[in-house]
């Protein structure tokens, strides 16, 4: 299905169906009620408009919750353009509602990889040909594109290397086309960027890598490692949205099934708990002895993928690593095993390797609305791959719920204000703990929580201020 395109007087957009805007608006209104942190941020900064006139490009799942983030940034004065960061994660009614209010948005559920990168470009470049002042990124694709663009201009041999993936093929094509017209295009774009706020673990890995190599082109704020992001979104968000994704895809009873969760970091902890709550029999795989021991203490069996192949019914990857489940693993799985990923990208499960198995037969069970494919091996056994190996919670369900995204996105707004208001170095910064505590505070009333207050004597006794921060920087929560 091709996306409906149209132009409005207020700006351009590219969404599946603008007629879904009213439905989107109704769901945005429900979400606002469940996103107290974002709404409080609007109240606090509405008059001051700290983002007035600042061009913000967003590359982050175009969901209902993101719509509330976008409208918060708009209320603070930002001039926005947006695309999704995943070909399957857009909620088309959310995109339509944002388009209808006149914010340029380029996203629909089920984009091709080529379209995906074209949409990143559309969100990146304003009608006057200039780029963004600031980026909201999730997974590092927008930031990565700018860095690859600059690299291709400074070292043209880079663009002549063989692309290693379908994404790289699309990116190289776009970069080569731009280079024909303007050999300094990306250097100008990069020079105009004040900074990026990055949402997720994998994006932070990429930023740290660039910073360590001295190649980071602009400052970055690490939103992921705010406690109110990674210890909430990654854990409780995935605890909610993993079973949602698996059930919408397969309508399978998880109770009694053997489920292998690969990785027991923040996401893995939420996923393993969710599967345990479903009364599944959970096996965890880990490479880190500390996380492995934590899994044991939580009552999970720790084993290797190979040990579970003959018995496991469901596999979930959440390592942020590549080829954790290989084609060879899938060839050895029991018939009708379900395989999905909630980590990052489509190479935690080696989808390319799976497709390359000689004689493999692929049957589409469900299309882009909730992608499910059956892969039948030459020996006759099959496995089900959800969301084509991409994020199952966003590909087959609607991602994390409002309340948890309110925590994550309150951090995003604070990070964007920080970038707009301070002169930062080309480093990766954390959000100050006091603001992290503030994000949590904004969500307490909704849970009916009443916070105790330290006396001065108690504060002195444990060596903190009465008003916080309440923990030292390295505290692990
Ligand atoms: N789908 C979502 O909604 C969502 C939300 C948040 C984060 N993420 C993504 O999930 C991934 C994990 O995030 P996280 O915050 O849990 O990271 P994390 O670093 O806390 O956890 C990853 C864990 O995987 C383990 N690991 C690495 N390689 C492994 C291997 N080969 N086998 C077994 N274990 C291995 C690591 O030791 C670590 O404990 C990242 O890619 C992140 O971007 C997804």
XYZ file of C-alpha atoms and ligand atoms in Angstrom:
521
model
C 0.000 0.000 0.000
C 1.375 3.375 -0.869
C 1.163 6.288 1.516
C -1.251 9.091 0.809
C 0.621 12.279 0.179
C -0.757 15.739 0.209
C 0.173 19.302 0.960
C -1.463 21.644 3.371
C -1.136 25.369 3.538
C 0.605 25.172 6.913
C 3.200 22.647 5.810
C 3.922 19.350 4.148
C 3.309 15.865 5.414
C 3.357 12.291 4.280
C 1.051 9.974 6.193
C -1.004 6.909 5.331
C -4.453 8.476 5.740
C -5.154 12.028 6.913
C -8.752 10.903 7.533
C -7.490 9.129 10.675
C -6.655 12.480 12.299
C -9.824 12.744 14.424
C -9.317 9.268 15.864
C -5.689 10.192 16.552
C -6.770 13.388 18.305
C -9.144 11.448 20.604
C -6.353 9.058 21.612
C -3.936 11.969 22.125
C -6.457 13.479 24.563
C -6.601 10.197 26.521
C -2.794 10.064 26.523
C -2.501 13.625 27.872
C -4.406 12.557 30.978
C -1.901 9.737 31.532
C 1.206 11.851 30.837
C 1.373 14.170 33.859
C 5.092 14.874 33.516
C 4.803 16.167 29.974
C 1.705 18.213 30.784
C 3.399 19.760 33.832
C 6.392 20.632 31.657
C 4.033 22.430 29.274
C 2.545 24.420 32.148
C 5.941 25.318 33.568
C 7.530 26.544 30.318
C 4.526 27.670 28.235
C 5.005 31.360 28.974
C 8.806 31.454 28.734
C 8.889 29.452 25.457
C 12.507 28.261 25.857
C 12.421 26.590 22.433
C 11.042 29.600 20.552
C 12.004 29.409 16.879
C 14.371 26.494 17.407
C 14.290 23.963 14.603
C 13.929 20.493 16.053
C 14.057 17.395 13.902
C 12.676 14.243 15.500
C 13.484 10.685 14.452
C 11.512 8.690 16.999
C 8.630 6.169 16.782
C 5.567 8.149 15.597
C 3.127 6.910 18.213
C 0.341 8.547 20.214
C 2.774 9.145 23.078
C 5.248 10.779 20.700
C 2.433 13.007 19.458
C 2.121 14.357 23.014
C 5.890 14.934 23.089
C 5.770 16.720 19.712
C 2.916 18.971 20.835
C 4.756 19.748 24.079
C 7.859 20.822 22.141
C 5.586 22.882 19.857
C 3.984 24.625 22.855
C 7.444 25.543 24.066
C 7.984 27.300 20.744
C 9.852 24.729 18.623
C 9.629 24.601 14.822
C 9.346 20.847 14.238
C 9.768 18.213 11.540
C 9.397 14.524 12.382
C 9.878 10.980 11.073
C 9.754 7.571 12.731
C 12.859 5.590 13.695
C 11.434 2.224 12.701
C 9.607 1.121 9.546
C 6.853 -0.639 11.513
C 6.359 1.548 14.587
C 4.165 4.395 13.317
C 0.588 4.600 14.550
C -1.058 6.042 11.465
C -3.786 7.883 13.392
C -1.149 9.604 15.539
C 0.780 10.697 12.441
C -2.426 11.966 10.831
C -3.368 14.052 13.897
C 0.069 15.681 13.939
C -0.082 16.356 10.188
C -3.542 17.885 10.540
C -2.349 20.403 13.104
C 0.272 21.516 10.598
C 3.480 19.908 11.820
C 5.450 18.304 8.978
C 5.484 14.575 9.618
C 6.775 11.843 7.326
C 5.855 8.413 8.611
C 3.515 5.523 8.073
C 3.385 1.961 9.299
C 5.072 -0.394 6.871
C 7.543 1.902 5.096
C 10.160 0.324 2.842
C 13.775 0.792 3.926
C 14.356 3.180 1.001
C 11.299 5.240 2.021
C 12.426 5.223 5.634
C 15.705 6.981 4.785
C 13.963 9.343 2.378
C 11.618 10.313 5.225
C 14.578 10.887 7.566
C 15.907 13.275 4.890
C 12.533 15.040 4.585
C 12.421 15.565 8.333
C 16.048 16.728 8.348
C 15.785 19.476 5.730
C 13.553 22.574 6.105
C 11.956 24.169 3.013
C 14.724 26.813 2.943
C 17.293 24.037 2.508
C 18.716 24.374 6.005
C 18.971 21.621 8.594
C 17.889 21.374 12.230
C 19.270 23.263 15.219
C 18.562 20.248 17.414
C 17.716 16.561 16.999
C 15.575 14.200 19.061
C 16.926 10.772 18.126
C 16.039 7.203 19.046
C 18.644 4.645 18.113
C 20.969 7.153 16.486
C 19.786 6.993 12.870
C 19.434 10.767 12.302
C 22.718 11.460 14.099
C 24.373 8.609 12.206
C 23.171 9.952 8.854
C 24.759 13.369 9.511
C 28.019 11.705 10.576
C 28.038 9.423 7.528
C 27.253 12.397 5.299
C 30.222 14.363 6.641
C 32.462 11.286 6.434
C 31.460 10.786 2.772
C 32.337 14.417 1.988
C 35.718 14.320 3.714
C 36.619 10.856 2.421
C 34.758 10.058 -0.834
C 36.277 6.545 -0.833
C 33.881 5.815 2.076
C 30.870 5.958 -0.246
C 32.570 3.556 -2.642
C 32.759 0.770 -0.046
C 30.268 -2.064 -0.500
C 27.133 -1.450 1.604
C 26.845 -3.977 4.422
C 23.060 -3.877 4.719
C 19.876 -2.734 2.985
C 19.971 0.389 5.176
C 23.527 1.239 4.138
C 22.586 0.687 0.489
C 19.749 3.230 0.798
C 21.908 5.699 2.762
C 24.820 5.509 0.315
C 22.401 6.134 -2.586
C 21.003 9.261 -0.902
C 24.459 10.553 0.065
C 25.825 10.040 -3.458
C 22.890 11.964 -4.973
C 23.441 14.888 -2.583
C 27.178 14.888 -3.245
C 26.546 15.426 -6.958
C 24.792 18.721 -6.122
C 26.683 20.021 -3.085
C 29.999 18.720 -1.766
C 29.692 20.568 1.549
C 26.016 19.874 2.225
C 26.519 17.740 5.343
C 29.334 19.831 6.758
C 26.973 22.831 6.681
C 24.161 20.792 8.259
C 26.462 19.452 11.005
C 27.861 22.929 11.759
C 24.323 24.209 12.400
C 23.383 21.491 14.893
C 23.555 22.608 18.541
C 23.012 19.085 19.854
C 21.033 15.856 19.981
C 19.093 14.196 22.785
C 19.213 10.413 22.408
C 16.469 8.129 23.663
C 17.841 4.591 23.788
C 20.693 2.320 24.853
C 21.876 1.467 21.356
C 21.953 5.143 20.323
C 24.031 5.926 23.413
C 26.498 3.163 22.496
C 26.904 4.785 19.085
C 27.358 8.281 20.574
C 29.913 7.069 23.123
C 31.798 5.324 20.339
C 31.931 8.569 18.307
C 32.929 10.641 21.358
C 35.706 8.180 22.262
C 37.076 8.338 18.715
C 36.959 12.165 18.848
C 34.484 12.119 15.941
C 31.348 13.458 17.623
C 30.271 16.459 15.529
C 27.912 18.086 18.085
C 26.991 17.797 21.784
C 24.692 14.991 22.902
C 22.465 14.438 25.908
C 21.981 10.883 27.067
C 18.282 10.625 27.934
C 18.419 6.833 28.189
C 20.530 6.832 31.334
C 18.270 9.124 33.287
C 17.014 6.812 36.015
C 13.442 7.817 35.149
C 14.081 6.556 31.602
C 16.127 3.340 31.605
C 14.846 2.033 34.955
C 11.244 2.776 33.950
C 10.706 2.710 30.160
C 13.186 -0.113 29.486
C 11.945 -2.231 32.399
C 8.268 -1.452 33.005
C 7.517 -0.344 29.445
C 8.834 -3.602 28.000
C 7.132 -5.550 30.806
C 3.864 -4.149 29.454
C 4.476 -4.145 25.719
C 6.310 -7.457 25.148
C 3.342 -9.705 26.030
C 1.091 -7.248 24.172
C 3.160 -7.678 20.995
C 3.426 -11.477 21.214
C -0.303 -11.885 21.912
C -1.453 -9.555 19.123
C 0.859 -11.377 16.720
C 0.187 -14.996 17.687
C -2.738 -15.000 20.144
C -0.780 -17.674 21.986
C -1.225 -18.746 25.621
C 2.116 -18.056 27.249
C 1.258 -19.911 30.431
C 3.157 -23.189 30.550
C 5.338 -22.309 27.542
C 9.105 -22.259 27.772
C 10.345 -18.748 26.934
C 13.997 -17.852 26.373
C 14.872 -14.205 27.134
C 18.287 -13.289 25.696
C 19.895 -10.525 27.771
C 19.076 -9.586 31.368
C 19.817 -5.872 31.324
C 17.056 -3.306 31.910
C 14.874 -4.507 29.039
C 15.565 -8.180 29.794
C 14.538 -7.732 33.437
C 11.170 -6.332 32.358
C 10.693 -9.007 29.690
C 11.607 -11.928 31.940
C 9.272 -10.640 34.658
C 6.456 -10.218 32.138
C 6.855 -13.794 30.941
C 7.002 -15.052 34.536
C 3.799 -13.122 35.278
C 2.195 -14.969 32.359
C 3.211 -18.198 34.132
C 5.653 -19.119 31.397
C 8.754 -21.140 32.279
C 11.535 -18.630 31.698
C 15.159 -19.235 30.719
C 17.565 -16.282 30.616
C 20.759 -16.119 28.554
C 23.528 -13.690 29.541
C 27.224 -13.010 28.918
C 27.685 -10.772 31.972
C 28.138 -12.762 35.211
C 26.562 -9.978 37.310
C 23.364 -9.929 35.232
C 23.381 -13.734 35.093
C 23.576 -13.908 38.886
C 20.797 -11.316 39.175
C 18.658 -13.554 36.949
C 19.396 -16.545 39.209
C 18.429 -14.487 42.277
C 15.153 -13.566 40.575
C 14.455 -17.273 40.184
C 15.265 -17.750 36.491
C 17.246 -20.579 34.974
C 20.326 -19.218 33.203
C 21.379 -21.244 30.186
C 22.593 -20.847 26.629
C 20.414 -20.580 23.548
C 21.851 -23.906 22.338
C 20.681 -25.651 25.529
C 17.066 -24.608 24.950
C 16.651 -25.304 21.237
C 14.902 -28.650 21.590
C 12.410 -27.449 24.227
C 11.750 -23.689 23.984
C 8.512 -22.357 22.495
C 9.289 -18.617 22.393
C 12.538 -16.640 22.044
C 12.894 -12.942 22.870
C 16.116 -11.020 22.206
C 16.928 -7.853 24.167
C 20.697 -7.578 24.185
C 21.309 -4.631 21.831
C 23.838 -6.995 20.237
C 24.008 -8.679 16.846
C 23.370 -12.295 15.808
C 22.339 -13.469 19.260
C 19.950 -15.873 17.548
C 21.557 -17.211 14.386
C 20.140 -18.990 11.352
C 21.777 -22.140 12.705
C 19.899 -21.737 15.982
C 16.607 -21.332 14.123
C 17.392 -24.392 11.988
C 17.685 -26.353 15.233
C 14.544 -25.008 16.966
C 11.492 -27.110 17.595
C 8.614 -26.905 15.150
C 6.381 -23.779 15.453
C 8.772 -21.885 17.758
C 8.069 -18.134 17.961
C 11.069 -15.810 17.569
C 11.018 -12.096 18.282
C 13.224 -9.141 19.208
C 12.569 -6.224 21.551
C 16.166 -4.936 21.577
C 17.278 -3.001 18.568
C 17.281 -3.250 14.767
C 16.863 -6.529 12.858
C 20.167 -8.242 13.455
C 19.821 -9.486 17.039
C 17.974 -12.242 15.234
C 20.017 -12.915 12.091
C 17.156 -12.226 9.690
C 19.488 -11.857 6.689
C 21.054 -15.242 7.524
C 17.604 -16.810 7.922
C 16.455 -15.539 4.542
C 19.648 -16.882 2.966
C 19.083 -20.478 4.173
C 19.004 -22.647 1.044
C 15.514 -23.940 0.305
C 13.767 -21.913 3.051
C 10.117 -21.077 2.340
C 8.562 -17.849 3.631
C 4.813 -17.504 4.161
C 3.298 -14.180 5.167
C 0.713 -14.774 7.904
C -0.018 -11.114 8.664
C 1.084 -7.976 6.814
C 2.493 -4.641 7.918
C -0.207 -3.949 10.563
C 1.223 -6.758 12.704
C 3.949 -8.518 10.722
C 4.138 -12.299 11.217
C 6.017 -14.611 8.842
C 6.370 -18.360 8.883
C 9.766 -19.690 7.788
C 9.692 -23.363 6.796
C 13.070 -25.104 6.657
C 13.885 -27.813 4.096
C 13.515 -30.494 6.832
C 9.845 -29.471 7.207
C 9.924 -27.674 10.580
C 8.834 -24.019 10.795
C 9.424 -21.017 13.005
C 7.347 -17.820 13.270
C 9.276 -14.545 13.016
C 7.481 -11.497 14.451
C 7.886 -7.935 13.100
C 10.546 -9.209 10.667
C 12.961 -9.329 13.587
C 12.489 -5.639 14.448
C 10.985 -4.362 17.704
C 8.024 -6.642 18.404
C 6.413 -4.256 20.891
C 6.201 -1.484 18.306
C 5.819 -3.636 15.172
C 3.086 -5.940 16.482
C 1.632 -3.728 19.266
C 1.606 -0.032 20.092
C 4.812 0.285 22.120
C 4.962 1.432 25.705
C 1.917 2.897 27.456
C 1.391 6.591 28.120
C 2.466 6.803 31.745
C 5.907 5.302 31.256
C 6.501 7.359 28.109
C 5.607 10.471 30.097
C 8.725 9.797 32.217
C 10.959 9.186 29.175
C 9.651 12.158 27.226
C 9.776 14.594 30.167
C 13.516 13.858 30.106
C 13.550 14.502 26.348
C 11.941 17.932 26.803
C 14.364 18.873 29.593
C 17.269 17.737 27.410
C 16.058 19.845 24.476
C 15.759 22.909 26.747
C 19.269 22.205 28.076
C 20.682 22.086 24.522
C 18.842 25.274 23.556
C 19.889 27.226 26.622
C 23.485 26.148 27.312
C 26.693 26.133 25.356
C 27.685 22.488 25.497
C 30.905 20.798 24.395
C 31.054 17.949 21.875
C 30.524 15.357 24.583
C 27.819 13.018 25.802
C 26.085 14.551 28.856
C 23.684 13.100 31.408
C 20.635 14.991 32.652
C 21.383 16.326 36.175
C 20.067 14.083 38.949
C 17.960 16.879 40.388
C 15.961 17.052 37.142
C 15.734 13.257 37.047
C 14.220 13.365 40.560
C 11.892 16.128 39.396
C 10.583 13.936 36.558
C 9.752 11.210 39.086
C 8.151 13.735 41.442
C 5.820 14.911 38.678
C 4.412 11.388 38.344
C 3.851 10.531 41.998
C 0.452 12.149 42.494
C -1.028 10.066 39.672
C -0.029 6.954 41.633
C -1.570 8.335 44.813
C 1.896 8.430 46.408
C 2.747 10.746 49.274
C 6.416 11.524 49.642
C 8.019 11.681 53.090
C 10.116 14.748 53.840
C 13.567 14.648 55.430
C 14.108 16.677 58.583
C 17.261 18.826 58.581
C 18.718 16.466 61.182
C 18.049 13.444 58.959
C 19.417 15.198 55.874
C 22.617 16.070 57.744
C 22.850 12.519 59.094
C 22.875 10.927 55.613
C 24.747 13.843 54.020
C 22.189 15.189 51.518
C 20.118 18.346 51.177
C 16.512 18.331 52.397
C 15.429 19.060 48.813
C 17.757 16.488 47.203
C 19.481 15.134 45.214
C 18.946 12.174 47.505
C 21.558 9.828 46.079
C 25.199 10.089 44.949
C 25.842 10.078 41.166
C 26.891 6.436 41.026
C 23.859 5.065 42.882
C 22.353 2.175 40.904
C 18.693 2.156 42.001
N 11.724 -2.074 22.361
C 11.798 -1.097 23.222
O 10.786 -0.473 23.507
C 13.099 -0.750 23.861
C 13.107 0.087 24.990
C 14.324 0.388 25.577
C 15.500 -0.122 25.048
N 15.461 -0.895 23.919
C 16.669 -1.490 23.333
O 16.859 -2.760 23.963
C 18.245 -3.124 23.936
C 18.687 -3.493 25.343
O 18.587 -2.356 26.173
P 18.956 -2.412 27.726
O 18.730 -1.058 28.236
O 18.359 -3.608 28.367
O 20.551 -2.668 27.601
P 21.482 -3.292 28.726
O 22.871 -2.992 28.316
O 20.989 -2.897 30.081
O 21.202 -4.872 28.584
C 21.636 -5.679 27.537
C 22.095 -6.997 28.170
O 22.378 -7.940 27.127
C 23.521 -8.692 27.519
N 24.122 -9.293 26.324
C 24.915 -8.710 25.383
N 25.240 -9.603 24.433
C 24.649 -10.777 24.781
C 24.609 -12.074 24.191
N 25.269 -12.366 23.063
N 23.887 -13.032 24.816
C 23.218 -12.778 25.976
N 23.225 -11.564 26.581
C 23.927 -10.580 25.982
C 24.414 -7.673 28.224
O 25.343 -8.299 29.088
C 23.387 -6.830 28.982
O 23.192 -7.289 30.303
C 18.958 -1.919 23.342
O 19.173 -2.150 21.984
C 17.971 -0.776 23.533
O 18.194 0.254 22.605
C 14.286 -1.247 23.351
